[in-house]
PDB file of C-alpha atoms and ligand atoms in Angstrom:
ATOM      1  CA  ASP A 280      61.002 196.581  96.394  1.00  0.00           C
ATOM      2  CA  ILE A 281      61.184 193.373  98.491  1.00  0.00           C
ATOM      3  CA  GLU A 282      60.398 190.773  96.100  1.00  0.00           C
ATOM      4  CA  GLU A 283      62.674 192.054  93.143  1.00  0.00           C
ATOM      5  CA  MET A 284      65.318 192.535  95.578  1.00  0.00           C
ATOM      6  CA  GLU A 285      64.615 188.762  96.998  1.00  0.00           C
ATOM      7  CA  GLN A 286      64.418 187.642  93.053  1.00  0.00           C
ATOM      8  CA  MET A 287      67.736 189.545  92.075  1.00  0.00           C
ATOM      9  CA  ILE A 288      69.621 188.000  95.259  1.00  0.00           C
ATOM     10  CA  ASN A 289      68.279 184.455  94.466  1.00  0.00           C
ATOM     11  CA  GLU A 290      69.622 184.411  90.888  1.00  0.00           C
ATOM     12  CA  ILE A 291      72.729 185.645  92.305  1.00  0.00           C
ATOM     13  CA  LEU A 292      73.271 182.956  94.219  1.00  0.00           C
ATOM     14  CA  ASP A 293      72.003 180.260  92.039  1.00  0.00           C
ATOM     15  CA  THR A 294      74.550 181.682  89.673  1.00  0.00           C
ATOM     16  CA  ALA A 295      77.628 181.246  91.854  1.00  0.00           C
ATOM     17  CA  ARG A 296      76.138 178.082  93.021  1.00  0.00           C
ATOM     18  CA  ARG A 297      76.016 176.755  89.356  1.00  0.00           C
ATOM     19  CA  HIS A 298      79.862 177.924  88.718  1.00  0.00           C
ATOM     20  CA  HIS A 299      81.045 176.506  91.644  1.00  0.00           C
ATOM     21  CA  MET A 300      78.950 172.997  90.682  1.00  0.00           C
ATOM     22  CA  HIS A 301      80.184 173.567  87.259  1.00  0.00           C
ATOM     23  CA  SER A 302      84.218 173.262  88.546  1.00  0.00           C
ATOM     24  CA  LYS A 303      83.344 170.557  90.785  1.00  0.00           C
ATOM     25  CA  LEU A 304      81.541 168.032  88.703  1.00  0.00           C
ATOM     26  CA  LYS A 305      83.115 164.686  88.620  1.00  0.00           C
ATOM     27  CA  ARG A 306      82.041 163.940  85.120  1.00  0.00           C
ATOM     28  CA  ARG A 307      82.043 160.122  83.819  1.00  0.00           C
ATOM     29  CA  PRO A 308      80.545 158.073  80.988  1.00  0.00           C
ATOM     30  CA  VAL A 309      77.201 156.457  83.210  1.00  0.00           C
ATOM     31  CA  ASN A 310      74.382 154.375  81.448  1.00  0.00           C
ATOM     32  CA  LEU A 311      71.220 156.225  82.251  1.00  0.00           C
ATOM     33  CA  VAL A 312      69.351 152.928  81.991  1.00  0.00           C
ATOM     34  CA  ASP A 313      71.668 150.893  84.645  1.00  0.00           C
ATOM     35  CA  LEU A 314      71.070 154.580  86.694  1.00  0.00           C
ATOM     36  CA  LEU A 315      67.737 154.032  86.961  1.00  0.00           C
ATOM     37  CA  HIS A 316      67.704 150.466  87.940  1.00  0.00           C
ATOM     38  CA  GLU A 317      69.991 150.903  90.603  1.00  0.00           C
ATOM     39  CA  VAL A 318      68.539 153.808  91.783  1.00  0.00           C
ATOM     40  CA  VAL A 319      64.728 152.322  91.643  1.00  0.00           C
ATOM     41  CA  SER A 320      65.803 149.184  93.073  1.00  0.00           C
ATOM     42  CA  ALA A 321      66.317 151.173  96.672  1.00  0.00           C
ATOM     43  CA  TYR A 322      62.179 151.686  96.438  1.00  0.00           C
ATOM     44  CA  LYS A 323      60.731 148.418  96.369  1.00  0.00           C
ATOM     45  CA  GLU A 324      59.082 148.657 100.112  1.00  0.00           C
ATOM     46  CA  GLN A 325      57.116 151.776  98.567  1.00  0.00           C
ATOM     47  CA  GLN A 326      53.179 152.040  99.237  1.00  0.00           C
ATOM     48  CA  THR A 327      53.233 153.846  95.825  1.00  0.00           C
ATOM     49  CA  ALA A 328      54.319 151.116  93.260  1.00  0.00           C
ATOM     50  CA  ILE A 329      57.660 152.560  90.788  1.00  0.00           C
ATOM     51  CA  GLU A 330      57.231 151.563  87.158  1.00  0.00           C
ATOM     52  CA  LEU A 331      60.172 151.354  84.133  1.00  0.00           C
ATOM     53  CA  ILE A 332      58.737 151.495  81.038  1.00  0.00           C
ATOM     54  CA  ASP A 333      59.458 152.413  77.297  1.00  0.00           C
ATOM     55  CA  LEU A 334      63.523 151.875  78.740  1.00  0.00           C
ATOM     56  CA  PRO A 335      66.226 151.350  75.782  1.00  0.00           C
ATOM     57  CA  SER A 336      69.174 149.250  76.845  1.00  0.00           C
ATOM     58  CA  CYS A 337      71.701 151.520  76.937  1.00  0.00           C
ATOM     59  CA  VAL A 338      71.632 155.461  77.001  1.00  0.00           C
ATOM     60  CA  GLU A 339      75.180 156.791  77.470  1.00  0.00           C
ATOM     61  CA  ILE A 340      76.046 160.442  78.930  1.00  0.00           C
ATOM     62  CA  HIS A 341      78.797 162.403  80.985  1.00  0.00           C
ATOM     63  CA  VAL A 342      77.633 162.762  84.233  1.00  0.00           C
ATOM     64  CA  ASP A 343      78.274 163.289  87.920  1.00  0.00           C
ATOM     65  CA  PHE A 344      77.142 159.661  88.876  1.00  0.00           C
ATOM     66  CA  GLU A 345      76.615 160.897  92.766  1.00  0.00           C
ATOM     67  CA  GLN A 346      75.139 164.022  91.979  1.00  0.00           C
ATOM     68  CA  ILE A 347      72.393 162.589  88.950  1.00  0.00           C
ATOM     69  CA  LYS A 348      71.292 159.902  92.080  1.00  0.00           C
ATOM     70  CA  ILE A 349      71.021 163.222  93.939  1.00  0.00           C
ATOM     71  CA  VAL A 350      68.520 164.545  91.789  1.00  0.00           C
ATOM     72  CA  LEU A 351      66.516 161.478  90.789  1.00  0.00           C
ATOM     73  CA  LYS A 352      66.053 160.852  94.343  1.00  0.00           C
ATOM     74  CA  ASN A 353      64.820 163.978  95.277  1.00  0.00           C
ATOM     75  CA  ILE A 354      62.080 163.605  92.317  1.00  0.00           C
ATOM     76  CA  ILE A 355      61.012 160.005  93.179  1.00  0.00           C
ATOM     77  CA  ASN A 356      61.020 161.044  96.628  1.00  0.00           C
ATOM     78  CA  ASN A 357      58.241 164.082  95.560  1.00  0.00           C
ATOM     79  CA  ALA A 358      56.342 161.735  93.668  1.00  0.00           C
ATOM     80  CA  ILE A 359      55.639 159.388  96.617  1.00  0.00           C
ATOM     81  CA  LYS A 360      55.099 162.145  98.983  1.00  0.00           C
ATOM     82  CA  TYR A 361      52.810 163.866  96.898  1.00  0.00           C
ATOM     83  CA  SER A 362      50.865 160.593  95.743  1.00  0.00           C
ATOM     84  CA  GLN A 363      48.249 159.188  97.219  1.00  0.00           C
ATOM     85  CA  PRO A 364      47.431 155.496  99.084  1.00  0.00           C
ATOM     86  CA  ASP A 365      45.277 154.654  95.891  1.00  0.00           C
ATOM     87  CA  SER A 366      47.260 156.968  93.547  1.00  0.00           C
ATOM     88  CA  ALA A 367      47.959 154.464  89.918  1.00  0.00           C
ATOM     89  CA  PRO A 368      51.953 153.728  90.407  1.00  0.00           C
ATOM     90  CA  ILE A 369      55.090 156.408  89.012  1.00  0.00           C
ATOM     91  CA  GLN A 370      56.242 155.689  85.776  1.00  0.00           C
ATOM     92  CA  ILE A 371      59.409 156.467  84.905  1.00  0.00           C
ATOM     93  CA  SER A 372      60.720 156.132  81.342  1.00  0.00           C
ATOM     94  CA  ALA A 373      63.681 157.344  79.701  1.00  0.00           C
ATOM     95  CA  MET A 374      63.764 158.438  75.823  1.00  0.00           C
ATOM     96  CA  LEU A 375      66.227 160.245  73.340  1.00  0.00           C
ATOM     97  CA  GLU A 376      65.004 163.691  71.910  1.00  0.00           C
ATOM     98  CA  GLU A 377      67.064 165.470  69.870  1.00  0.00           C
ATOM     99  CA  SER A 378      70.621 165.889  71.501  1.00  0.00           C
ATOM    100  CA  TYR A 379      69.071 165.273  75.063  1.00  0.00           C
ATOM    101  CA  ALA A 380      69.019 161.775  76.799  1.00  0.00           C
ATOM    102  CA  VAL A 381      65.477 162.651  78.495  1.00  0.00           C
ATOM    103  CA  VAL A 382      63.769 161.044  81.546  1.00  0.00           C
ATOM    104  CA  ARG A 383      60.287 161.402  82.633  1.00  0.00           C
ATOM    105  CA  ILE A 384      58.911 160.735  85.839  1.00  0.00           C
ATOM    106  CA  THR A 385      55.265 160.827  86.110  1.00  0.00           C
ATOM    107  CA  ASP A 386      53.003 160.592  89.473  1.00  0.00           C
ATOM    108  CA  PHE A 387      49.187 160.716  89.580  1.00  0.00           C
ATOM    109  CA  GLY A 388      49.138 162.493  93.148  1.00  0.00           C
ATOM    110  CA  ILE A 389      48.263 165.633  93.587  1.00  0.00           C
ATOM    111  CA  GLY A 390      49.514 167.827  91.159  1.00  0.00           C
ATOM    112  CA  ILE A 391      50.841 171.216  91.384  1.00  0.00           C
ATOM    113  CA  PRO A 392      48.246 174.197  90.624  1.00  0.00           C
ATOM    114  CA  GLU A 393      49.109 175.931  88.195  1.00  0.00           C
ATOM    115  CA  GLU A 394      49.754 178.948  89.683  1.00  0.00           C
ATOM    116  CA  ASP A 395      52.838 177.579  91.687  1.00  0.00           C
ATOM    117  CA  LEU A 396      54.177 176.097  89.007  1.00  0.00           C
ATOM    118  CA  THR A 397      56.593 179.036  88.187  1.00  0.00           C
ATOM    119  CA  HIS A 398      57.760 178.779  91.654  1.00  0.00           C
ATOM    120  CA  ILE A 399      58.572 175.543  92.849  1.00  0.00           C
ATOM    121  CA  PHE A 400      61.929 176.056  91.846  1.00  0.00           C
ATOM    122  CA  GLU A 401      62.734 178.679  93.987  1.00  0.00           C
ATOM    123  CA  PRO A 402      64.625 177.754  97.458  1.00  0.00           C
ATOM    124  CA  PHE A 403      61.609 177.564 100.582  1.00  0.00           C
ATOM    125  CA  TYR A 404      58.996 177.629  97.803  1.00  0.00           C
ATOM    126  CA  ARG A 405      55.956 174.899  99.118  1.00  0.00           C
ATOM    127  CA  VAL A 406      53.052 175.158  97.723  1.00  0.00           C
ATOM    128  CA  ASP A 407      49.716 176.189 100.472  1.00  0.00           C
ATOM    129  CA  LYS A 408      51.601 174.377 103.199  1.00  0.00           C
ATOM    130  CA  SER A 409      48.233 173.219 104.512  1.00  0.00           C
ATOM    131  CA  ARG A 410      48.401 170.375 101.978  1.00  0.00           C
ATOM    132  CA  THR A 411      51.834 169.905 102.443  1.00  0.00           C
ATOM    133  CA  LYS A 412      51.887 169.572 106.542  1.00  0.00           C
ATOM    134  CA  ASP A 413      51.995 165.970 106.950  1.00  0.00           C
ATOM    135  CA  THR A 414      54.693 165.622 104.187  1.00  0.00           C
ATOM    136  CA  GLY A 415      57.979 167.850 105.760  1.00  0.00           C
ATOM    137  CA  GLY A 416      60.384 169.088 104.015  1.00  0.00           C
ATOM    138  CA  TYR A 417      62.099 172.489 103.379  1.00  0.00           C
ATOM    139  CA  GLY A 418      61.210 173.407  99.767  1.00  0.00           C
ATOM    140  CA  LEU A 419      65.016 173.511  98.729  1.00  0.00           C
ATOM    141  CA  GLY A 420      64.567 169.474  97.265  1.00  0.00           C
ATOM    142  CA  LEU A 421      63.079 171.141  93.113  1.00  0.00           C
ATOM    143  CA  SER A 422      66.039 174.383  92.911  1.00  0.00           C
ATOM    144  CA  LEU A 423      68.921 171.693  94.087  1.00  0.00           C
ATOM    145  CA  CYS A 424      68.203 169.435  91.275  1.00  0.00           C
ATOM    146  CA  LYS A 425      67.448 172.810  89.063  1.00  0.00           C
ATOM    147  CA  THR A 426      71.278 174.017  90.335  1.00  0.00           C
ATOM    148  CA  ILE A 427      72.510 170.245  89.726  1.00  0.00           C
ATOM    149  CA  MET A 428      70.906 169.635  86.474  1.00  0.00           C
ATOM    150  CA  GLU A 429      71.916 173.411  84.710  1.00  0.00           C
ATOM    151  CA  ALA A 430      75.112 172.747  85.718  1.00  0.00           C
ATOM    152  CA  HIS A 431      75.734 169.665  84.112  1.00  0.00           C
ATOM    153  CA  GLY A 432      74.278 171.860  80.578  1.00  0.00           C
ATOM    154  CA  GLY A 433      71.093 170.139  81.273  1.00  0.00           C
ATOM    155  CA  LYS A 434      67.835 171.102  82.253  1.00  0.00           C
ATOM    156  CA  ILE A 435      64.709 170.351  84.583  1.00  0.00           C
ATOM    157  CA  VAL A 436      60.804 170.876  83.399  1.00  0.00           C
ATOM    158  CA  VAL A 437      57.901 170.853  85.757  1.00  0.00           C
ATOM    159  CA  HIS A 438      54.274 169.732  83.695  1.00  0.00           C
ATOM    160  CA  SER A 439      51.406 169.376  86.416  1.00  0.00           C
ATOM    161  CA  ARG A 440      47.606 169.280  86.757  1.00  0.00           C
ATOM    162  CA  LEU A 441      45.931 169.884  89.697  1.00  0.00           C
ATOM    163  CA  GLN A 442      44.387 166.513  91.066  1.00  0.00           C
ATOM    164  CA  GLU A 443      45.849 164.500  87.672  1.00  0.00           C
ATOM    165  CA  GLY A 444      49.331 164.313  89.031  1.00  0.00           C
ATOM    166  CA  THR A 445      53.002 165.719  87.882  1.00  0.00           C
ATOM    167  CA  THR A 446      55.434 164.655  85.435  1.00  0.00           C
ATOM    168  CA  VAL A 447      58.803 166.051  85.397  1.00  0.00           C
ATOM    169  CA  PHE A 448      61.740 165.852  82.373  1.00  0.00           C
ATOM    170  CA  LEU A 449      65.197 165.911  83.164  1.00  0.00           C
ATOM    171  CA  TYR A 450      67.259 166.695  80.196  1.00  0.00           C
ATOM    172  CA  PHE A 451      70.400 165.832  79.726  1.00  0.00           C
ATOM    173  CA  PRO A 452      72.715 166.880  76.793  1.00  0.00           C
ATOM    174  CA  SER A 453      74.537 165.344  73.996  1.00  0.00           C
ATOM    175  CA  ALA A 454      73.621 161.380  74.499  1.00  0.00           C
ATOM    176  CA  THR A 455      74.443 158.238  72.469  1.00  0.00           C
ATOM    177  CA  THR A 456      72.393 155.785  72.179  1.00  0.00           C
ATOM    178  CA  SER A 457      72.121 151.667  71.115  1.00  0.00           C
ATOM    179  CA  ALA A 458      70.165 148.971  70.745  1.00  0.00           C
ATOM    180  CA  VAL A 459      71.319 145.791  72.044  1.00  0.00           C
TER     181      VAL A 459
HETATM  182  P1  ATP B 180      62.001 168.736 100.329  1.00  0.00           P
HETATM  183  O1  ATP B 180      62.488 168.651  99.162  1.00  0.00           O
HETATM  184  O2  ATP B 180      62.805 169.932 100.706  1.00  0.00           O
HETATM  185  O3  ATP B 180      61.942 168.346 101.274  1.00  0.00           O
HETATM  186  P2  ATP B 180      59.595 169.663  99.226  1.00  0.00           P
HETATM  187  O4  ATP B 180      59.625 168.283  98.760  1.00  0.00           O
HETATM  188  O5  ATP B 180      58.426 170.576  99.454  1.00  0.00           O
HETATM  189  O6  ATP B 180      60.888 170.019 100.843  1.00  0.00           O
HETATM  190  P3  ATP B 180      59.889 170.434  96.492  1.00  0.00           P
HETATM  191  O7  ATP B 180      61.084 169.505  96.256  1.00  0.00           O
HETATM  192  O8  ATP B 180      61.386 171.675  96.308  1.00  0.00           O
HETATM  193  O9  ATP B 180      60.184 170.956  98.662  1.00  0.00           O
HETATM  194  O10 ATP B 180      58.765 170.928  96.100  1.00  0.00           O
HETATM  195  C1  ATP B 180      58.448 172.435  96.000  1.00  0.00           C
HETATM  196  C2  ATP B 180      56.967 172.254  96.352  1.00  0.00           C
HETATM  197  O11 ATP B 180      56.263 171.760  95.303  1.00  0.00           O
HETATM  198  C3  ATP B 180      56.542 170.926  97.055  1.00  0.00           C
HETATM  199  O12 ATP B 180      56.283 171.513  98.901  1.00  0.00           O
HETATM  200  C4  ATP B 180      55.553 170.474  96.748  1.00  0.00           C
HETATM  201  O13 ATP B 180      54.394 171.391  97.801  1.00  0.00           O
HETATM  202  C5  ATP B 180      55.795 171.071  95.086  1.00  0.00           C
HETATM  203  N1  ATP B 180      55.305 169.606  94.466  1.00  0.00           N
HETATM  204  C6  ATP B 180      57.053 169.109  94.188  1.00  0.00           C
HETATM  205  N2  ATP B 180      56.671 167.909  93.479  1.00  0.00           N
HETATM  206  C7  ATP B 180      55.742 167.572  93.492  1.00  0.00           C
HETATM  207  C8  ATP B 180      54.461 166.375  92.747  1.00  0.00           C
HETATM  208  N3  ATP B 180      55.213 165.140  92.572  1.00  0.00           N
HETATM  209  N4  ATP B 180      53.553 166.556  93.036  1.00  0.00           N
HETATM  210  C9  ATP B 180      52.983 167.888  93.881  1.00  0.00           C
HETATM  211  N5  ATP B 180      53.678 168.639  94.114  1.00  0.00           N
HETATM  212  C10 ATP B 180      55.043 168.772  94.331  1.00  0.00           C
HETATM  213 MG1   MG B 181      61.356 167.008  97.523  1.00  0.00          MG
END
């Protein structure tokens, strides 16, 4: 049926984008911790504060700096957009988990209904338009983030509870760490 067809087309487009991006990534060694400080410093004026917690001093990953900035900004923008004025601050932390460097972005905003969680990475998918009419957007952010993370050999995972908040995990492969 149409839905299956749509899904198939999306998968084909996804694979094509991934192959295309993989060959175009400008990878270099990046200290993930410095990158987080840099990105977060641009959000000082926000109503919903952002806290960096539990950061090691150095986590080196091999990534396309500009592309990963796009991912972080999209996730942080969502965390802000889907928080409320009185929500607790957004928390960002980084850790090592087996062969991955993991960034965790937690907000205490409106959350995502369980039945929508499997769809949020689809292009143009937005949860219940009525609750997002003020926030704008096309529903493309997360699908772009997924494409970029997978092009890096990484992955993106979202946990969420309605009315409680959302946590996004970004997994970057083969990291090294050092305490200074
Ligand atoms: P765009 O990113 O293109 O500006 P968008 O933010 O609506 O638009 P996505 O970032 O792809 O699109 O997110 C898809 C949907 O998932 C959103 O419309 C929203 O309903 C839900 N969502 C994403 N992040 C969060 C979050 N942190 N809290 C609650 N809902 C979220
Ligand atoms: Mg978005």
